[in-house]
CSV table of C-alpha atoms in Angstrom, one decimal:
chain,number,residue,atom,x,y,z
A,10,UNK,CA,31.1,-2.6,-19.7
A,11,UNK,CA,29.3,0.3,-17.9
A,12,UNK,CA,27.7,0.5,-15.0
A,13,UNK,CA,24.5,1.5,-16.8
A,14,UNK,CA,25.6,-1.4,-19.4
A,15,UNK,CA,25.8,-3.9,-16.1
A,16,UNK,CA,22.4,-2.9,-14.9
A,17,UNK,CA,20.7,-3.3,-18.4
A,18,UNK,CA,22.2,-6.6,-18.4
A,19,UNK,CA,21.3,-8.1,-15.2
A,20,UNK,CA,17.9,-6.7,-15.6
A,21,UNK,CA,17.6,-8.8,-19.2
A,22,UNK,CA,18.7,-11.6,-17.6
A,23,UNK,CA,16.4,-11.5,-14.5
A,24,UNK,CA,13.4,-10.7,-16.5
A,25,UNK,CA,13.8,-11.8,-19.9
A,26,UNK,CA,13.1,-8.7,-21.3
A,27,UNK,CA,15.0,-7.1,-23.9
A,28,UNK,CA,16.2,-3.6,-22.1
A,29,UNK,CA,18.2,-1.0,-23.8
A,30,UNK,CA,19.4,0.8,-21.2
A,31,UNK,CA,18.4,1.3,-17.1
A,32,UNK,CA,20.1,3.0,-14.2
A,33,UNK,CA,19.6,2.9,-10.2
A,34,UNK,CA,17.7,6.2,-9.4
A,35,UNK,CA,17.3,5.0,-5.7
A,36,UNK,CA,16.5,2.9,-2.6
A,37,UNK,CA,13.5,2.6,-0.6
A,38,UNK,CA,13.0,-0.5,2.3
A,39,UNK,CA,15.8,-2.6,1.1
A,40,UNK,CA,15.2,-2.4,-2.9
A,41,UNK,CA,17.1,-0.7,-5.5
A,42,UNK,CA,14.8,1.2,-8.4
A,43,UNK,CA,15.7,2.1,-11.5
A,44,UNK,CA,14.6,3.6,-14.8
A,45,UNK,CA,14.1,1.8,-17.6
A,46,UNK,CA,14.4,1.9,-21.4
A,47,UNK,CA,13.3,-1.2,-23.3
A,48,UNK,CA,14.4,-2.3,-27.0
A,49,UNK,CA,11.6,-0.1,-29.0
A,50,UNK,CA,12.1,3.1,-26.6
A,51,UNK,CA,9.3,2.2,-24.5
A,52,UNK,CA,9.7,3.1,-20.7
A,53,UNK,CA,9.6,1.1,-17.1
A,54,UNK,CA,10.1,1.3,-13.8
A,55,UNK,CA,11.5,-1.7,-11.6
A,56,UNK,CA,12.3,-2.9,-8.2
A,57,UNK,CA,15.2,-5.3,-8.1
A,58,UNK,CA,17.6,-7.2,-5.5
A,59,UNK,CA,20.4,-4.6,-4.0
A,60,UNK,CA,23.2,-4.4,-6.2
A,61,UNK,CA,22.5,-4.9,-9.3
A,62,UNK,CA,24.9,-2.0,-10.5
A,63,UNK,CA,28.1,-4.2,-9.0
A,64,UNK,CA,29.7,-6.5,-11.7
A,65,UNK,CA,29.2,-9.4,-10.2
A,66,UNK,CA,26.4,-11.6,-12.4
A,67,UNK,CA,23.0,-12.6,-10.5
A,68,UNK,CA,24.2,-16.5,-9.6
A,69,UNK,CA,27.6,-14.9,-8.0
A,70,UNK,CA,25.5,-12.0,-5.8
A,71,UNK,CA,23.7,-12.5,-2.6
A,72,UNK,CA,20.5,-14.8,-3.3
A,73,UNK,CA,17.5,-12.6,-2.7
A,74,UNK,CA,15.7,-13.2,0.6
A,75,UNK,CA,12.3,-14.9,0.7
A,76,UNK,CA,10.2,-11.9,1.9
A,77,UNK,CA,11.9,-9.8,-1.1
A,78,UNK,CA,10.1,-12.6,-3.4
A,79,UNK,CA,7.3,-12.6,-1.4
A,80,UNK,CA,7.0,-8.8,-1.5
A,81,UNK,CA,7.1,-8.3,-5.3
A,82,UNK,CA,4.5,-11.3,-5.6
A,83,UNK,CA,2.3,-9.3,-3.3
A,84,UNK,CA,2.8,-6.2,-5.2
A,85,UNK,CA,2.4,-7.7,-8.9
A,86,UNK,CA,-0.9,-9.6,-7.5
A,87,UNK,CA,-2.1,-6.6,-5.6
A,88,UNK,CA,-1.5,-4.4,-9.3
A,89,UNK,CA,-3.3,-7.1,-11.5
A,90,UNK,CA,-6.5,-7.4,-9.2
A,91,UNK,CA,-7.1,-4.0,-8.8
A,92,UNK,CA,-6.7,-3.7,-12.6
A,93,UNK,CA,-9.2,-6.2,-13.1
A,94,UNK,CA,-11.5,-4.0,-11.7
A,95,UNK,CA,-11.0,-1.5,-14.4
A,96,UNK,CA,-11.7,1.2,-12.3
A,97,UNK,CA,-8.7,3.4,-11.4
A,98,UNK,CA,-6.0,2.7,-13.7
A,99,UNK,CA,-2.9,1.1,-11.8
A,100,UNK,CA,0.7,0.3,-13.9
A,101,UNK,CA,0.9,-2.8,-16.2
A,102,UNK,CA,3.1,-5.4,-14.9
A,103,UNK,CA,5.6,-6.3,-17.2
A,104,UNK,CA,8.0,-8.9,-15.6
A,105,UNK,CA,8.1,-10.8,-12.3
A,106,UNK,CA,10.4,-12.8,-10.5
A,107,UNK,CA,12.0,-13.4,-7.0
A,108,UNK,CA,15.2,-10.6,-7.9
A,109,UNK,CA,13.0,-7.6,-9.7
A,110,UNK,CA,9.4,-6.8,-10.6
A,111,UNK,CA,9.1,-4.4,-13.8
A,112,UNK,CA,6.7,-2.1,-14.5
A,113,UNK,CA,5.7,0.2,-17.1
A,114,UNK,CA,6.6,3.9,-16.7
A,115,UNK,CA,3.6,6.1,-15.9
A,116,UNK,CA,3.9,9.7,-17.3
A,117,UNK,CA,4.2,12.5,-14.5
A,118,UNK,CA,0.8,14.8,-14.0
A,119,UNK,CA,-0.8,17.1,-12.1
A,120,UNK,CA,-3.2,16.5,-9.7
A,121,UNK,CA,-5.9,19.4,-10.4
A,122,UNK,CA,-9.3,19.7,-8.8
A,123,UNK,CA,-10.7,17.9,-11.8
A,124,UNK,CA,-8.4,14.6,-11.7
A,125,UNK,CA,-9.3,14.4,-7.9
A,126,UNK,CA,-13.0,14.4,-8.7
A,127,UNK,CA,-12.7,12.0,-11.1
A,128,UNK,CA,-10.2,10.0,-8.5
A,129,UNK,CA,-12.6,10.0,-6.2
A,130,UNK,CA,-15.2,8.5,-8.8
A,131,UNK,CA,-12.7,5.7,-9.8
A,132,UNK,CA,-12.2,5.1,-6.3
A,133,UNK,CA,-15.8,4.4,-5.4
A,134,UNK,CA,-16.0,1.9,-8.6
A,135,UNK,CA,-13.1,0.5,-7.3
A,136,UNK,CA,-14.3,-0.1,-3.6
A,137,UNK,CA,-17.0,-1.3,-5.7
A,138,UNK,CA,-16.1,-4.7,-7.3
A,139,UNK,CA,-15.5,-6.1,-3.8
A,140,UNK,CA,-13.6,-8.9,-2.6
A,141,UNK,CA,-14.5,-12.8,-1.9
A,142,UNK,CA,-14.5,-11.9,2.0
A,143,UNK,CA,-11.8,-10.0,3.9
A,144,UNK,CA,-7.9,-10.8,3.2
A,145,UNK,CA,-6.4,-11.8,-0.3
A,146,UNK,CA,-5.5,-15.2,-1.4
A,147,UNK,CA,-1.8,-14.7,-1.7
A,148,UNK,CA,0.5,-12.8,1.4
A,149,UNK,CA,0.7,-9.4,1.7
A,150,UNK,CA,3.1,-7.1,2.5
A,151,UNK,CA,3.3,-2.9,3.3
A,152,UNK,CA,6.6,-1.8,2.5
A,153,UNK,CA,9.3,-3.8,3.5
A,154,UNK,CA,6.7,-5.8,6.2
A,155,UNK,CA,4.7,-8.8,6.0
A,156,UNK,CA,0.9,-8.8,6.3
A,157,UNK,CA,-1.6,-11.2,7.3
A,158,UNK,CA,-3.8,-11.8,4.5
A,159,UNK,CA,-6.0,-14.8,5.6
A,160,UNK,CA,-8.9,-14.7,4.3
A,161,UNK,CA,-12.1,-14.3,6.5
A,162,UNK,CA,-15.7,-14.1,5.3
A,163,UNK,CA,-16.9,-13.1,8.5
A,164,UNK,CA,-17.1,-9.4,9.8
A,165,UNK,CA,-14.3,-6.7,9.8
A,166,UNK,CA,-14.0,-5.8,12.8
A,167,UNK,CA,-12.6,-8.7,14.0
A,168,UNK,CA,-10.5,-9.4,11.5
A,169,UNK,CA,-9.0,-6.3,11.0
A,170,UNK,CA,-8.1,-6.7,14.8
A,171,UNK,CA,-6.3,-9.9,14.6
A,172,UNK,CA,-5.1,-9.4,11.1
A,173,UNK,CA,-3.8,-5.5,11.0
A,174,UNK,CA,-3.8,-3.9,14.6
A,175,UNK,CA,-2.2,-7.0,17.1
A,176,UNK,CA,0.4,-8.0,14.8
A,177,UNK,CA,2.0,-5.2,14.2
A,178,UNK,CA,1.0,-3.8,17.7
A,179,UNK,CA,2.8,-6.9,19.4
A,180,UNK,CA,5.9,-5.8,16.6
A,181,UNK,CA,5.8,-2.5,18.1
A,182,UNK,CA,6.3,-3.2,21.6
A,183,UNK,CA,8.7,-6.1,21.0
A,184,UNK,CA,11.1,-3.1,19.0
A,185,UNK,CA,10.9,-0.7,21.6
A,186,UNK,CA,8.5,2.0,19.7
A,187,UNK,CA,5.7,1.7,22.4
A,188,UNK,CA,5.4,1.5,25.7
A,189,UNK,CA,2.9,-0.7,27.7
A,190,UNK,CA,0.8,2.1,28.4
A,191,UNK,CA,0.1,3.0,24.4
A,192,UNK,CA,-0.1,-0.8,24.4
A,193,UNK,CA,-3.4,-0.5,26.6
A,194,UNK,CA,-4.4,2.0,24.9
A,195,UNK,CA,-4.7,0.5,21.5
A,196,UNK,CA,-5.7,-2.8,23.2
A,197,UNK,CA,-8.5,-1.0,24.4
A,198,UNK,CA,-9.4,-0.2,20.9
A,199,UNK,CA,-9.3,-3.6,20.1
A,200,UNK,CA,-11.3,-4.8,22.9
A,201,UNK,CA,-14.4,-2.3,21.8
A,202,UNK,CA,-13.7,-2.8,17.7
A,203,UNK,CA,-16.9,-3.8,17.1
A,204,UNK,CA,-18.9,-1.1,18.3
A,205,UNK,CA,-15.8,1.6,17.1
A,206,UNK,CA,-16.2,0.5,13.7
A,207,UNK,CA,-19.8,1.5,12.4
A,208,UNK,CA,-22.1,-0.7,10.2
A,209,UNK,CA,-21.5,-3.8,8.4
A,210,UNK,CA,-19.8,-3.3,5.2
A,211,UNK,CA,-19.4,-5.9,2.7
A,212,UNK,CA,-15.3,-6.2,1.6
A,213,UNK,CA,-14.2,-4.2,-0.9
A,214,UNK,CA,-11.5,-4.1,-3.4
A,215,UNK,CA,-8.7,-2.0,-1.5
A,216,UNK,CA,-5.4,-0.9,-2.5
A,217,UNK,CA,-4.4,-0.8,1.4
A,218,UNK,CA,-1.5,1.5,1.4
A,219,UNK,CA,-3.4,4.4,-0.2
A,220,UNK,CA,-0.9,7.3,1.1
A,221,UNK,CA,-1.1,10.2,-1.3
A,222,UNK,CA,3.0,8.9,-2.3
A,223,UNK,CA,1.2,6.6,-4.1
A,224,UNK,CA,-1.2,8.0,-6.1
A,225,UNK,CA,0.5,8.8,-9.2
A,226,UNK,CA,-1.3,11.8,-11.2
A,227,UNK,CA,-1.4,11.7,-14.7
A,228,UNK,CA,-3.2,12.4,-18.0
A,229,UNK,CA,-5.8,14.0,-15.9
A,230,UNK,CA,-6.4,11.1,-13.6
A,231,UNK,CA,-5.1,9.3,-10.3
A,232,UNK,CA,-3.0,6.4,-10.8
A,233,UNK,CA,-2.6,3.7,-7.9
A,234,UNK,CA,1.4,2.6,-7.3
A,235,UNK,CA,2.8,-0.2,-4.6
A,236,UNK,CA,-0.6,-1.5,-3.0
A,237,UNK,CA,-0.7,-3.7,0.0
A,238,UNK,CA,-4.5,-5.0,-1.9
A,239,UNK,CA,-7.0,-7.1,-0.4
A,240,UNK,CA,-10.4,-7.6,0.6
A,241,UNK,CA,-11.0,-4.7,3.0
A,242,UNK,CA,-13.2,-1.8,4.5
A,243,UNK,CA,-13.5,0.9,1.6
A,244,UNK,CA,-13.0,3.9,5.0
A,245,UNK,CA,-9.2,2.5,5.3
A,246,UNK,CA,-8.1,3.9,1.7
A,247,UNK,CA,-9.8,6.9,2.5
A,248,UNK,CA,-8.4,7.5,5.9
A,249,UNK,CA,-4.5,6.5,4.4
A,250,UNK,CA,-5.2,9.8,1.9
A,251,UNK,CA,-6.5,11.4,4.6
A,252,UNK,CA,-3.0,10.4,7.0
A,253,UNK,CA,-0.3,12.5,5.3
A,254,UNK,CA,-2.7,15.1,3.1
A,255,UNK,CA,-3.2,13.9,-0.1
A,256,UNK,CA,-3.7,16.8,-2.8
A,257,UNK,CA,-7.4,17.8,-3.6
A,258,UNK,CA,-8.5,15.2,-0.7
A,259,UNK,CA,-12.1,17.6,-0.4
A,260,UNK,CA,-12.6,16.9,-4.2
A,261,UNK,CA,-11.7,13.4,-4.3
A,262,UNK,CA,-14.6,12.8,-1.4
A,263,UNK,CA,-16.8,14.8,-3.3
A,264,UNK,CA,-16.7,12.2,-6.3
A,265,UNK,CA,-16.5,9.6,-4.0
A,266,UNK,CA,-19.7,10.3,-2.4
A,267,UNK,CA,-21.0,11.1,-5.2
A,268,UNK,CA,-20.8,8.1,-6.8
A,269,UNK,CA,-20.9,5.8,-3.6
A,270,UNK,CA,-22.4,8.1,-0.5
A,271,UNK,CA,-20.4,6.6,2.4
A,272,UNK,CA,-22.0,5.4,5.8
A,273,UNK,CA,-23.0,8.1,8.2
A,274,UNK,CA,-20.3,8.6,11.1
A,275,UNK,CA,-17.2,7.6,8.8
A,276,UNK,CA,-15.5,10.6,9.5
A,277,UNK,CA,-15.0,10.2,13.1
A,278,UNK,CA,-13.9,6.4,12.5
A,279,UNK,CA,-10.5,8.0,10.3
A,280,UNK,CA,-8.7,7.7,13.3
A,281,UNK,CA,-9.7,3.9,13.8
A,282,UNK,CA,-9.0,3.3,9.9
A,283,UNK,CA,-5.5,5.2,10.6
A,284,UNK,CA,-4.2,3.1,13.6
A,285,UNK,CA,-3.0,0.6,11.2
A,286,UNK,CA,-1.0,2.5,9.1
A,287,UNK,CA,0.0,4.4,12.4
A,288,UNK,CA,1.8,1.1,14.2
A,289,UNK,CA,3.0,-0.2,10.3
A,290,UNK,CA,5.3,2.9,11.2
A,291,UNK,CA,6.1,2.8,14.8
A,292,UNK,CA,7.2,-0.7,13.5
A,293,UNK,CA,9.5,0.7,10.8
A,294,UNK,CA,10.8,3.9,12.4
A,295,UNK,CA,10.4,3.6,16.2
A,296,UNK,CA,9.3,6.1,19.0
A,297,UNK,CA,9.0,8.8,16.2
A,298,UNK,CA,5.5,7.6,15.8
A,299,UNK,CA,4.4,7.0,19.4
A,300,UNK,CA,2.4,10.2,19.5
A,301,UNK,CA,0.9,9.8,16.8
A,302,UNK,CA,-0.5,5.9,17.8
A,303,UNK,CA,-1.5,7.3,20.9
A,304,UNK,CA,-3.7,10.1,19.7
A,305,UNK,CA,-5.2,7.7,17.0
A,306,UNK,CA,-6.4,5.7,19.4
A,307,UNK,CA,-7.7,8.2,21.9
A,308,UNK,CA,-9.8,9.4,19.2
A,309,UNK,CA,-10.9,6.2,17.8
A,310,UNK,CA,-12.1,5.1,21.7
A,311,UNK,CA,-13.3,9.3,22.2
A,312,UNK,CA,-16.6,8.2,19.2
């Protein structure tokens, strides 16, 4: 059998579906991903246990960790409720299971000036359909990391400090990334959160991870891949586009505000919003991101 032939096999037998052919196309924190072509020609995308393309079967291979169950739970949660919302259109989920989640293959786009409007749009009807309170009822993860998703039906502020900034702030710290000194500094965020973070928002849908590497563009419109969803502030998901310069980000606001005119002051709170994602990376690649915490919360304490 081929190594192509192994992989189609394994995947079959993981997920039950009938698969014609798939092949690893790469690695990203810990999972393998491969392509997918399903009896029918129809085409998928799936994250699976390392090693799948060895010839050993599933029940001779290393037993998948917890957290990588956990993680594709999170993710095919995270995809169905912001589908519910029928709002921006996210991937169907296919097939779940503690060794591989499967996906269906969305169809590569552009992302012109008009998709981003119309992203921006979806977005707001997205943020829109809210959340019952802050946190998601099953736990999260963002990237290969778990999240705290308890839910609170109190105010953010709070709860974004002890569920998103001393977590992975204590994680930092503990690996080496930052110093005691950045420590005080984003501790100091912390201690003023609740007047940093503006007025009382009610919790909204969010995908949580909403880097521009995953907003898929296609058939004219943004697609949302790999969420870390919960109950959250609607500024975070724009700030994360905002993080690493997601395409058309001036007319993806446009049609946000358009449709859902955002609080005043939300533009200097980015770099409160970003701190998060900020440390999430300190925690994954070390000092590289020291800088980049530190100026985050300068500006965050500066408003």
């Amino acid at each position: 059998m081929s190594r192509s032939a192994a992989v189609a096999d394994r995947i079959a037998r993981l997920t039950g579906l009938a698969v014609r052919e798939a092949r690893v196309v790469g690695a990203q924190h810990g999972y393998q991903h491969l392509m997918i072509t399903l009896s029918g020609g129809r085409r998928a995308f799936a994250k699976a246990i390392p090693g799948l393309d060895q010839a050993a079967p599933p029940d001779q291979g290393t037993a998948p960790s917890g957290e990588v169950a956990a993680a594709f739970a999170a993710e095919a949660n995270g995809l169905r409720w912001l589908g519910e919302a029928a709002a921006v259109p996210v991937p169907e989920v296919l097939a779940i299971g503690p060794e591989a989640l499967v996906i269906s293959m969305i169809p590569p786009g552009r992302a012109t000036p008009e998709a981003g409007f119309g992203f921006g749009t979806d977005l707001a009807r997205l943020h829109a359909a809210g959340a019952d309170g802050f946190g998601a009822p099953w736990p999260g993860f963002i990237a290969s990391l778990p999240l705290d998703n308890t839910r609170d039906t109190g105010d953010w502020p709070q709860w974004y400090a002890q569920r998103r900034l001393l977590p992975f702030l204590s994680r930092a710290v503990d690996a080496g990334a930052l110093r005691s000194e950045d420590a005080r500094l984003v501790e100091a965020v912390i201690d003023r959160i609740g007047s940093l973070a503006g007025p009382p928002e009610p919790p909204s849908r969010i995908h949580g991870d909403c880097w521009a590497g995953n907003v898929l563009w296609s058939g004219g419109r943004g697609w949302l891949i790999d969420p870390a969803a919960h109950g959250g502030h609607r500024e975070t998901d724009l700030a994360m586009l905002a993080l690493f310069g997601a395409p058309g980000l001036d007319r993806i606001l446009v049609g946000y505000n358009d449709t859902a005119p955002l609080a005043a002051g939300w533009r200097s709170r980015i770099p409160l919003h970003q701190l998060h994602p900020l440390l999430v990376h300190a925690c994954l690649f070390g000092a590289a991101y020291r800088d980049e915490v530190r100026s985050a919360a300068r500006a965050a304490l500066a408003v």
